[in-house]
């Protein structure tokens, strides 16, 4: 069906506004994956709003509620609706900052309630078995042992692991310089077993993998290039099967285990928040629910009148 002049005008205004928003995100150092996700969600809303003959400055709280209802009618998952509304909230906040609207129409928009899922956490025994079963005979084995020792020792995201450079490691200070989300830099400690594994990898394996490439990445693929996050996921699955560790073993499970084991050992939430690079302590609080669930399970299993 041919679009009306009003719909075409609304579409053009949305394209301009979305391009400017993406440029703002780029200037702020927002990750490419996040920008792509925002763009996809906002293009969907822009198409819907253009069909309603509404340009960006004319969007109201009521219109956004209608859009959220339309998403729910299409049986979009609550997590999907919440993500799309978060993208709209960020977009309209940028319009407000630029003075194009007086208030953010998405500010008071309630996100649908999502089922609380606890993160996948390995026991300390499972982590030890996983790491200790990685041999140290070949360059790839030495790399993987150092890679996953560091992942668990410092609680890094997969994206942060592959972003580490040789210059990121300070053996004297026993810490890593990590580039986290939003181009935020933090310094995190690394334990002695992880640093020993890393030293062995650097001494005996990295030069072999480098193939004379001038690559600054700390962890290299067998072709001498920087590892990808999919490489990390694949290799971790291999070693989890090798160690007969059951459950959903993925890079973030090591990060979740890092945080949970710190909490169990007496670390406070604020410290864990800083180590993980969370912007808000509310994100870190999920680990208190993990600990609570563990204690309830221990109680129901052990108490005679539970």
XYZ file of C-alpha atoms in Angstrom:
306
model
C 0.000 0.000 0.000
C 1.337 3.411 -0.973
C 2.233 5.642 1.982
C 0.483 8.977 2.439
C 2.541 12.210 2.432
C 2.061 12.458 6.219
C 3.386 8.912 6.743
C 6.359 9.633 4.460
C 7.150 12.814 6.405
C 6.943 10.921 9.716
C 9.257 8.220 8.350
C 11.823 10.789 7.218
C 11.808 12.481 10.615
C 12.333 9.123 12.316
C 15.293 8.254 10.067
C 16.949 11.566 10.904
C 16.316 11.210 14.650
C 17.521 7.600 14.757
C 20.725 8.429 12.881
C 21.465 11.240 15.332
C 20.751 8.962 18.306
C 23.139 6.320 16.958
C 25.815 8.980 16.525
C 25.303 10.056 20.155
C 25.729 6.451 21.298
C 28.893 6.138 19.225
C 30.367 9.277 20.813
C 29.614 7.896 24.276
C 31.518 4.715 23.492
C 28.494 2.397 23.587
C 29.350 -1.085 22.312
C 28.514 -1.969 18.707
C 26.274 -4.867 19.802
C 24.241 -2.557 22.068
C 23.894 0.068 19.339
C 22.685 -2.569 16.871
C 20.097 -3.842 19.355
C 18.839 -0.284 20.015
C 18.642 0.380 16.267
C 16.580 -2.743 15.566
C 14.091 -2.036 18.366
C 13.755 1.643 17.490
C 13.287 0.979 13.776
C 10.371 -1.277 14.655
C 8.746 1.453 16.733
C 9.517 4.088 14.077
C 7.666 2.016 11.476
C 4.684 1.615 13.802
C 4.658 5.335 14.707
C 4.952 6.370 11.053
C 1.919 4.227 10.274
C 0.186 6.158 13.069
C 1.378 9.362 11.316
C 3.378 10.446 14.353
C 6.899 11.884 14.247
C 9.397 11.696 17.164
C 8.475 14.963 18.965
C 4.762 14.111 18.935
C 5.060 10.770 20.749
C 3.121 10.732 24.027
C 3.001 8.480 27.059
C -0.403 7.228 25.882
C 0.962 6.294 22.456
C 3.799 4.335 24.057
C 1.292 2.455 26.219
C -0.627 1.522 23.081
C 2.602 0.270 21.503
C 3.450 -1.815 24.576
C -0.056 -3.276 24.478
C 0.363 -4.090 20.781
C 3.605 -5.922 21.543
C 1.902 -7.939 24.263
C -0.973 -8.807 21.924
C 1.616 -10.241 19.529
C 2.746 -12.441 22.450
C 6.154 -10.851 22.706
C 7.991 -12.163 25.764
C 8.025 -9.790 28.770
C 11.827 -9.576 28.530
C 11.535 -8.535 24.872
C 8.952 -5.851 25.644
C 11.079 -4.556 28.533
C 14.139 -4.341 26.250
C 12.221 -2.416 23.573
C 10.842 0.019 26.147
C 14.342 0.551 27.545
C 15.541 1.450 24.046
C 12.684 3.960 23.692
C 13.460 5.443 27.104
C 17.087 6.010 26.091
C 16.087 7.459 22.712
C 13.607 9.983 24.104
C 16.024 10.954 26.875
C 18.480 11.956 24.157
C 15.769 14.039 22.456
C 15.098 15.740 25.773
C 18.795 16.468 26.293
C 18.907 18.054 22.836
C 15.954 20.262 23.734
C 13.622 18.741 21.131
C 11.053 17.646 23.728
C 10.292 18.984 27.195
C 9.920 15.625 28.962
C 10.671 11.974 28.275
C 7.307 10.271 27.480
C 8.775 6.868 28.359
C 9.876 7.849 31.864
C 6.733 6.645 33.630
C 6.122 3.685 31.355
C 6.039 0.511 33.460
C 7.934 -2.447 32.051
C 6.190 -5.838 32.204
C 7.168 -8.036 35.109
C 9.709 -10.668 34.182
C 10.232 -13.996 35.856
C 13.333 -13.816 38.033
C 15.864 -16.342 36.805
C 18.846 -17.058 38.971
C 22.190 -17.138 37.166
C 23.903 -20.437 36.477
C 26.579 -20.975 39.128
C 29.154 -23.750 39.432
C 30.240 -25.072 42.801
C 33.851 -24.379 43.851
C 34.490 -28.118 43.399
C 33.142 -28.051 39.826
C 35.261 -24.996 38.978
C 38.372 -26.662 40.404
C 37.678 -29.869 38.472
C 37.061 -27.936 35.256
C 40.283 -25.928 35.499
C 42.506 -28.699 36.824
C 41.468 -31.076 34.025
C 42.776 -28.731 31.311
C 46.218 -30.151 30.408
C 49.308 -28.049 29.831
C 50.979 -29.936 26.985
C 50.154 -28.024 23.795
C 50.025 -24.267 23.062
C 46.227 -24.362 22.809
C 45.918 -26.200 26.130
C 48.249 -23.718 27.833
C 46.210 -20.866 26.368
C 42.886 -22.351 27.462
C 44.122 -23.036 30.985
C 45.318 -19.420 31.325
C 42.149 -18.089 29.668
C 39.689 -19.821 31.986
C 41.829 -19.364 35.097
C 41.725 -15.615 34.398
C 37.991 -15.718 33.593
C 37.166 -17.237 36.985
C 39.884 -15.478 38.991
C 38.857 -11.990 37.843
C 35.178 -12.457 36.923
C 35.505 -11.087 33.394
C 32.868 -11.036 30.678
C 33.723 -12.933 27.472
C 33.976 -9.593 25.627
C 36.439 -8.354 28.240
C 38.564 -11.498 27.962
C 38.994 -11.174 24.208
C 39.734 -7.438 24.571
C 42.726 -8.012 26.881
C 46.084 -7.004 25.407
C 49.594 -7.926 26.497
C 49.820 -4.489 28.096
C 46.687 -5.238 30.177
C 48.607 -7.508 32.569
C 50.625 -6.175 35.504
C 52.347 -9.166 37.118
C 53.997 -7.013 39.793
C 50.686 -5.526 40.952
C 48.874 -8.858 40.346
C 46.076 -7.124 38.452
C 44.533 -6.644 35.019
C 43.491 -3.461 33.261
C 40.043 -4.217 31.845
C 38.029 -2.254 29.281
C 34.431 -2.862 30.294
C 31.015 -1.820 29.023
C 30.704 1.781 27.865
C 34.502 2.003 27.434
C 34.899 2.146 31.230
C 38.293 1.049 32.516
C 38.713 -0.826 35.782
C 41.575 -2.636 37.480
C 40.822 -6.093 38.855
C 43.037 -8.449 40.880
C 44.154 -11.800 39.520
C 44.908 -14.748 41.790
C 48.230 -16.574 41.957
C 47.034 -19.758 40.139
C 45.711 -17.592 37.276
C 48.926 -15.565 37.053
C 51.040 -18.739 37.091
C 48.955 -20.215 34.259
C 49.222 -16.934 32.367
C 53.010 -16.827 32.807
C 53.319 -20.405 31.466
C 51.178 -19.490 28.454
C 53.279 -16.388 27.710
C 56.573 -18.246 28.131
C 55.747 -21.434 26.241
C 52.740 -20.933 23.963
C 51.902 -17.433 22.821
C 54.916 -16.985 20.530
C 54.073 -20.311 18.877
C 50.489 -19.187 18.222
C 51.528 -15.713 17.046
C 53.073 -17.013 13.776
C 55.094 -13.787 13.561
C 51.908 -11.675 13.529
C 52.285 -8.325 15.294
C 49.096 -8.833 17.323
C 48.718 -7.023 20.678
C 45.963 -9.378 21.915
C 46.788 -11.379 25.013
C 44.902 -14.508 23.952
C 45.473 -15.697 20.386
C 43.670 -18.165 18.159
C 45.547 -20.972 16.425
C 45.850 -18.678 13.388
C 47.568 -16.015 15.486
C 44.661 -13.586 15.654
C 42.634 -12.236 18.579
C 40.145 -14.764 19.938
C 36.424 -14.191 19.450
C 33.739 -14.671 22.109
C 32.383 -17.642 20.131
C 35.857 -19.234 20.341
C 35.719 -18.896 24.139
C 32.239 -20.421 24.383
C 33.224 -23.337 22.156
C 36.447 -24.125 24.029
C 34.743 -23.929 27.420
C 32.103 -26.449 26.291
C 34.917 -28.804 25.230
C 36.644 -28.655 28.618
C 33.366 -28.867 30.567
C 32.591 -32.156 28.791
C 36.153 -33.323 29.393
C 35.793 -32.656 33.135
C 32.245 -34.104 33.228
C 30.881 -30.844 34.653
C 27.133 -30.878 34.125
C 24.745 -27.993 33.621
C 24.901 -24.862 31.531
C 28.644 -24.147 31.455
C 29.305 -20.930 29.545
C 31.711 -17.996 30.082
C 29.162 -16.016 32.074
C 28.704 -19.000 34.397
C 32.333 -18.537 35.453
C 31.626 -14.840 36.076
C 28.510 -15.702 38.105
C 30.506 -18.291 40.046
C 33.230 -15.733 40.760
C 30.689 -13.315 42.276
C 28.751 -15.960 44.206
C 31.868 -17.517 45.699
C 33.097 -14.078 46.766
C 29.768 -13.431 48.502
C 29.889 -16.819 50.198
C 33.427 -15.997 51.363
C 32.300 -12.787 53.055
C 32.919 -10.089 50.424
C 30.490 -7.156 50.524
C 28.207 -6.272 47.623
C 29.885 -2.925 46.907
C 33.263 -4.600 46.438
C 31.737 -7.257 44.176
C 29.978 -4.525 42.194
C 33.289 -2.762 41.531
C 35.060 -5.990 40.614
C 32.315 -6.928 38.148
C 32.118 -3.432 36.682
C 28.386 -3.086 37.340
C 27.084 0.475 37.040
C 24.568 -0.107 39.847
C 24.663 -2.284 42.948
C 21.076 -3.346 42.168
C 22.484 -5.478 39.327
C 24.864 -7.155 41.752
C 22.082 -7.935 44.246
C 20.957 -10.955 42.231
C 23.843 -12.852 43.847
C 22.228 -12.426 47.246
C 19.243 -14.343 45.836
C 21.591 -17.081 44.622
C 23.041 -17.352 48.123
C 19.562 -17.325 49.663
C 18.425 -20.117 47.336
C 21.518 -22.163 48.217
C 20.872 -21.768 51.949
C 17.201 -22.731 51.568
C 18.203 -25.841 49.650
C 20.737 -26.779 52.330
C 18.084 -26.200 55.008
C 15.412 -28.315 53.319
C 17.944 -31.095 52.676
C 19.450 -31.136 56.164
C 16.973 -29.977 58.810
C 14.917 -32.828 60.356
C 11.759 -30.739 60.472
C 12.219 -28.610 57.373
